[in-house]
Amino acid sequence: MVETWSFGVHGRRPVFEGDIVTETGNRREIMRHVYVDIWIGELWNKGDPAGSRILSENFFDHRPIDDFPNTKQGHVDMAIDWHQAFPDLTFDIEEVLVDGDKLVARYNSSGTHTGVLSGIAATGRPVSLSGIDIMRFDADNRLAEWWHNEDMFGLMQQITE
């Protein structure tokens, strides 16, 4: 069964305390919480490496950016690098679908290019980026694999032209 969430309406929330999940809802709610509130909310929107607590030790990025390995640490380093390049970048999650151990999300993000990204000095320009994430969760409700597609060409045009 696939469930869709509409944001702005939140029911019971699971709590992710360190390495322990306290389940106050079902697995779908936990997966949504891990993705939206911790992975996006903490690691990507805030640049807080504590958000990496929800990544499996064997986390694998199926489409890594050249400067960062496709590992857990490579992913954390990439998120922090992006946050320094776009400190006000926020990801607005528009839709989340969950089925089995997979979560699919569609997002739009926006921010300002005020730091170096891939050797490109800060431009001060506003940017936007849209994309889709597919996440596989392991048995412990941690993010184990990430497939993603975002408009990197469009982003690079915004900061280089």
PDB file of C-alpha atoms in Angstrom:
ATOM      1  CA  MET A   1       0.000   0.000   0.000  1.00  0.00           C
ATOM      2  CA  VAL A   2       1.370   3.425  -0.966  1.00  0.00           C
ATOM      3  CA  GLU A   3       0.662   6.350   1.336  1.00  0.00           C
ATOM      4  CA  THR A   4       0.936  10.020   0.408  1.00  0.00           C
ATOM      5  CA  TRP A   5       1.407  12.840   2.903  1.00  0.00           C
ATOM      6  CA  SER A   6       0.239  16.350   2.516  1.00  0.00           C
ATOM      7  CA  PHE A   7       2.470  18.680   4.506  1.00  0.00           C
ATOM      8  CA  GLY A   8       1.253  21.044   7.145  1.00  0.00           C
ATOM      9  CA  VAL A   9      -0.770  18.237   8.749  1.00  0.00           C
ATOM     10  CA  HIS A  10       1.216  16.126  11.190  1.00  0.00           C
ATOM     11  CA  GLY A  11      -0.057  13.262  13.290  1.00  0.00           C
ATOM     12  CA  ARG A  12       1.840  11.208  15.826  1.00  0.00           C
ATOM     13  CA  ARG A  13       5.613  11.470  15.511  1.00  0.00           C
ATOM     14  CA  PRO A  14       8.242   8.841  16.087  1.00  0.00           C
ATOM     15  CA  VAL A  15      11.276   9.938  18.033  1.00  0.00           C
ATOM     16  CA  PHE A  16      14.792   9.126  16.846  1.00  0.00           C
ATOM     17  CA  GLU A  17      16.957   9.248  19.961  1.00  0.00           C
ATOM     18  CA  GLY A  18      20.607   8.623  19.115  1.00  0.00           C
ATOM     19  CA  ASP A  19      20.658   5.073  17.823  1.00  0.00           C
ATOM     20  CA  ILE A  20      17.234   4.048  19.124  1.00  0.00           C
ATOM     21  CA  VAL A  21      13.884   4.525  17.439  1.00  0.00           C
ATOM     22  CA  THR A  22      10.975   4.978  19.817  1.00  0.00           C
ATOM     23  CA  GLU A  23       8.002   4.059  17.692  1.00  0.00           C
ATOM     24  CA  THR A  24       4.889   6.102  18.350  1.00  0.00           C
ATOM     25  CA  GLY A  25       3.447   5.302  14.946  1.00  0.00           C
ATOM     26  CA  ASN A  26       3.917   2.859  12.123  1.00  0.00           C
ATOM     27  CA  ARG A  27       6.971   2.363   9.913  1.00  0.00           C
ATOM     28  CA  ARG A  28       5.660   4.704   7.233  1.00  0.00           C
ATOM     29  CA  GLU A  29       5.484   7.522   9.781  1.00  0.00           C
ATOM     30  CA  ILE A  30       8.995   6.733  10.999  1.00  0.00           C
ATOM     31  CA  MET A  31      10.374   6.747   7.446  1.00  0.00           C
ATOM     32  CA  ARG A  32       8.684  10.071   6.707  1.00  0.00           C
ATOM     33  CA  HIS A  33      10.015  11.561   9.952  1.00  0.00           C
ATOM     34  CA  VAL A  34      13.559  10.326   9.272  1.00  0.00           C
ATOM     35  CA  TYR A  35      13.541  11.750   5.743  1.00  0.00           C
ATOM     36  CA  VAL A  36      11.705  15.063   6.240  1.00  0.00           C
ATOM     37  CA  ASP A  37      12.583  16.106   9.787  1.00  0.00           C
ATOM     38  CA  ILE A  38      16.077  14.688  10.275  1.00  0.00           C
ATOM     39  CA  TRP A  39      17.759  14.081   6.911  1.00  0.00           C
ATOM     40  CA  ILE A  40      16.294  17.130   5.134  1.00  0.00           C
ATOM     41  CA  GLY A  41      15.478  19.232   8.208  1.00  0.00           C
ATOM     42  CA  GLU A  42      18.723  18.837  10.117  1.00  0.00           C
ATOM     43  CA  LEU A  43      21.439  17.663   7.731  1.00  0.00           C
ATOM     44  CA  TRP A  44      20.446  19.530   4.563  1.00  0.00           C
ATOM     45  CA  ASN A  45      18.431  22.575   5.703  1.00  0.00           C
ATOM     46  CA  LYS A  46      20.614  23.336   8.738  1.00  0.00           C
ATOM     47  CA  GLY A  47      23.942  21.766   7.741  1.00  0.00           C
ATOM     48  CA  ASP A  48      23.981  19.943  11.089  1.00  0.00           C
ATOM     49  CA  PRO A  49      26.112  16.776  10.943  1.00  0.00           C
ATOM     50  CA  ALA A  50      24.053  15.357  13.832  1.00  0.00           C
ATOM     51  CA  GLY A  51      21.431  14.616  11.176  1.00  0.00           C
ATOM     52  CA  SER A  52      23.736  11.865   9.920  1.00  0.00           C
ATOM     53  CA  ARG A  53      22.655   9.664  12.835  1.00  0.00           C
ATOM     54  CA  ILE A  54      19.902   8.291  10.589  1.00  0.00           C
ATOM     55  CA  LEU A  55      22.324   7.116   7.882  1.00  0.00           C
ATOM     56  CA  SER A  56      23.250   3.446   7.871  1.00  0.00           C
ATOM     57  CA  GLU A  57      26.960   2.751   8.323  1.00  0.00           C
ATOM     58  CA  ASN A  58      26.778   1.169   4.857  1.00  0.00           C
ATOM     59  CA  PHE A  59      24.914   4.121   3.300  1.00  0.00           C
ATOM     60  CA  PHE A  60      25.348   4.179  -0.491  1.00  0.00           C
ATOM     61  CA  ASP A  61      24.730   7.103  -2.859  1.00  0.00           C
ATOM     62  CA  HIS A  62      23.952   5.724  -6.326  1.00  0.00           C
ATOM     63  CA  ARG A  63      24.782   9.016  -8.043  1.00  0.00           C
ATOM     64  CA  PRO A  64      27.527  10.739  -6.066  1.00  0.00           C
ATOM     65  CA  ILE A  65      28.961  14.138  -6.897  1.00  0.00           C
ATOM     66  CA  ASP A  66      32.567  13.782  -8.103  1.00  0.00           C
ATOM     67  CA  ASP A  67      34.167  15.519  -5.098  1.00  0.00           C
ATOM     68  CA  PHE A  68      32.527  13.234  -2.534  1.00  0.00           C
ATOM     69  CA  PRO A  69      32.613   9.437  -2.187  1.00  0.00           C
ATOM     70  CA  ASN A  70      29.305   7.552  -2.177  1.00  0.00           C
ATOM     71  CA  THR A  71      29.672   6.622   1.511  1.00  0.00           C
ATOM     72  CA  LYS A  72      28.074   7.839   4.734  1.00  0.00           C
ATOM     73  CA  GLN A  73      30.958  10.229   5.459  1.00  0.00           C
ATOM     74  CA  GLY A  74      31.080  11.402   1.851  1.00  0.00           C
ATOM     75  CA  HIS A  75      27.394  12.220   2.065  1.00  0.00           C
ATOM     76  CA  VAL A  76      27.772  14.177   5.303  1.00  0.00           C
ATOM     77  CA  ASP A  77      30.712  16.100   3.838  1.00  0.00           C
ATOM     78  CA  MET A  78      28.651  16.906   0.729  1.00  0.00           C
ATOM     79  CA  ALA A  79      25.690  18.193   2.774  1.00  0.00           C
ATOM     80  CA  ILE A  80      27.977  20.420   4.855  1.00  0.00           C
ATOM     81  CA  ASP A  81      29.736  21.679   1.714  1.00  0.00           C
ATOM     82  CA  TRP A  82      26.382  22.553   0.127  1.00  0.00           C
ATOM     83  CA  HIS A  83      25.287  24.297   3.314  1.00  0.00           C
ATOM     84  CA  GLN A  84      28.370  26.544   3.312  1.00  0.00           C
ATOM     85  CA  ALA A  85      27.755  27.381  -0.365  1.00  0.00           C
ATOM     86  CA  PHE A  86      24.023  28.052   0.206  1.00  0.00           C
ATOM     87  CA  PRO A  87      23.555  28.687   3.953  1.00  0.00           C
ATOM     88  CA  ASP A  88      19.933  29.759   3.528  1.00  0.00           C
ATOM     89  CA  LEU A  89      19.017  26.891   1.174  1.00  0.00           C
ATOM     90  CA  THR A  90      15.781  25.242   2.254  1.00  0.00           C
ATOM     91  CA  PHE A  91      14.183  22.153   0.816  1.00  0.00           C
ATOM     92  CA  ASP A  92      10.413  22.250   0.628  1.00  0.00           C
ATOM     93  CA  ILE A  93       9.096  18.709   0.413  1.00  0.00           C
ATOM     94  CA  GLU A  94       6.061  18.700  -1.842  1.00  0.00           C
ATOM     95  CA  GLU A  95       5.115  15.033  -1.791  1.00  0.00           C
ATOM     96  CA  VAL A  96       6.211  11.823  -0.092  1.00  0.00           C
ATOM     97  CA  LEU A  97       5.220   8.303  -1.143  1.00  0.00           C
ATOM     98  CA  VAL A  98       6.117   5.237   0.909  1.00  0.00           C
ATOM     99  CA  ASP A  99       5.882   1.593  -0.111  1.00  0.00           C
ATOM    100  CA  GLY A 100       7.668  -1.215   1.721  1.00  0.00           C
ATOM    101  CA  ASP A 101      11.231  -0.140   2.510  1.00  0.00           C
ATOM    102  CA  LYS A 102      11.267   2.665  -0.115  1.00  0.00           C
ATOM    103  CA  LEU A 103      10.386   6.336   0.175  1.00  0.00           C
ATOM    104  CA  VAL A 104      10.060   8.650  -2.829  1.00  0.00           C
ATOM    105  CA  ALA A 105       9.940  12.423  -2.392  1.00  0.00           C
ATOM    106  CA  ARG A 106       9.586  15.389  -4.708  1.00  0.00           C
ATOM    107  CA  TYR A 107      11.023  18.720  -3.607  1.00  0.00           C
ATOM    108  CA  ASN A 108      11.825  22.291  -4.540  1.00  0.00           C
ATOM    109  CA  SER A 109      14.590  24.220  -2.857  1.00  0.00           C
ATOM    110  CA  SER A 110      15.780  27.798  -2.905  1.00  0.00           C
ATOM    111  CA  GLY A 111      18.574  29.829  -1.387  1.00  0.00           C
ATOM    112  CA  THR A 112      21.432  32.215  -2.092  1.00  0.00           C
ATOM    113  CA  HIS A 113      24.872  31.306  -3.449  1.00  0.00           C
ATOM    114  CA  THR A 114      27.140  32.906  -0.833  1.00  0.00           C
ATOM    115  CA  GLY A 115      29.958  30.330  -0.647  1.00  0.00           C
ATOM    116  CA  VAL A 116      32.142  28.266  -2.984  1.00  0.00           C
ATOM    117  CA  LEU A 117      30.479  25.358  -4.805  1.00  0.00           C
ATOM    118  CA  SER A 118      32.548  23.046  -7.019  1.00  0.00           C
ATOM    119  CA  GLY A 119      35.214  25.739  -7.359  1.00  0.00           C
ATOM    120  CA  ILE A 120      32.708  28.458  -8.276  1.00  0.00           C
ATOM    121  CA  ALA A 121      33.093  31.485  -6.021  1.00  0.00           C
ATOM    122  CA  ALA A 122      30.057  33.003  -4.318  1.00  0.00           C
ATOM    123  CA  THR A 123      27.885  35.057  -6.650  1.00  0.00           C
ATOM    124  CA  GLY A 124      25.238  36.290  -4.223  1.00  0.00           C
ATOM    125  CA  ARG A 125      22.621  35.106  -6.706  1.00  0.00           C
ATOM    126  CA  PRO A 126      19.334  33.522  -5.671  1.00  0.00           C
ATOM    127  CA  VAL A 127      19.008  29.919  -6.833  1.00  0.00           C
ATOM    128  CA  SER A 128      16.337  27.272  -7.040  1.00  0.00           C
ATOM    129  CA  LEU A 129      16.605  23.536  -7.550  1.00  0.00           C
ATOM    130  CA  SER A 130      13.992  20.836  -7.930  1.00  0.00           C
ATOM    131  CA  GLY A 131      14.448  17.120  -7.674  1.00  0.00           C
ATOM    132  CA  ILE A 132      13.278  13.680  -6.709  1.00  0.00           C
ATOM    133  CA  ASP A 133      14.789  11.394  -4.064  1.00  0.00           C
ATOM    134  CA  ILE A 134      14.323   7.654  -3.744  1.00  0.00           C
ATOM    135  CA  MET A 135      15.470   6.253  -0.415  1.00  0.00           C
ATOM    136  CA  ARG A 136      15.764   2.658   0.767  1.00  0.00           C
ATOM    137  CA  PHE A 137      15.538   2.127   4.503  1.00  0.00           C
ATOM    138  CA  ASP A 138      17.202  -0.746   6.324  1.00  0.00           C
ATOM    139  CA  ALA A 139      15.570  -2.907   9.022  1.00  0.00           C
ATOM    140  CA  ASP A 140      16.612  -0.353  11.685  1.00  0.00           C
ATOM    141  CA  ASN A 141      14.799   2.488   9.845  1.00  0.00           C
ATOM    142  CA  ARG A 142      18.053   4.108   8.751  1.00  0.00           C
ATOM    143  CA  LEU A 143      18.690   5.471   5.266  1.00  0.00           C
ATOM    144  CA  ALA A 144      20.650   2.768   3.443  1.00  0.00           C
ATOM    145  CA  GLU A 145      20.554   3.810  -0.220  1.00  0.00           C
ATOM    146  CA  TRP A 146      19.869   7.030  -2.112  1.00  0.00           C
ATOM    147  CA  TRP A 147      18.935   7.484  -5.745  1.00  0.00           C
ATOM    148  CA  HIS A 148      18.354  11.077  -6.778  1.00  0.00           C
ATOM    149  CA  ASN A 149      17.719  13.255  -9.761  1.00  0.00           C
ATOM    150  CA  GLU A 150      17.935  17.016  -9.561  1.00  0.00           C
ATOM    151  CA  ASP A 151      18.353  19.808 -12.075  1.00  0.00           C
ATOM    152  CA  MET A 152      22.088  20.376 -11.549  1.00  0.00           C
ATOM    153  CA  PHE A 153      22.442  21.850 -15.040  1.00  0.00           C
ATOM    154  CA  GLY A 154      19.841  24.487 -14.187  1.00  0.00           C
ATOM    155  CA  LEU A 155      21.534  25.211 -10.856  1.00  0.00           C
ATOM    156  CA  MET A 156      24.940  25.662 -12.485  1.00  0.00           C
ATOM    157  CA  GLN A 157      23.427  28.006 -15.081  1.00  0.00           C
ATOM    158  CA  GLN A 158      22.057  30.145 -12.265  1.00  0.00           C
ATOM    159  CA  ILE A 159      25.495  30.624 -10.693  1.00  0.00           C
ATOM    160  CA  THR A 160      27.671  30.832 -13.822  1.00  0.00           C
ATOM    161  CA  GLU A 161      25.745  32.964 -16.344  1.00  0.00           C
TER     162      GLU A 161
END
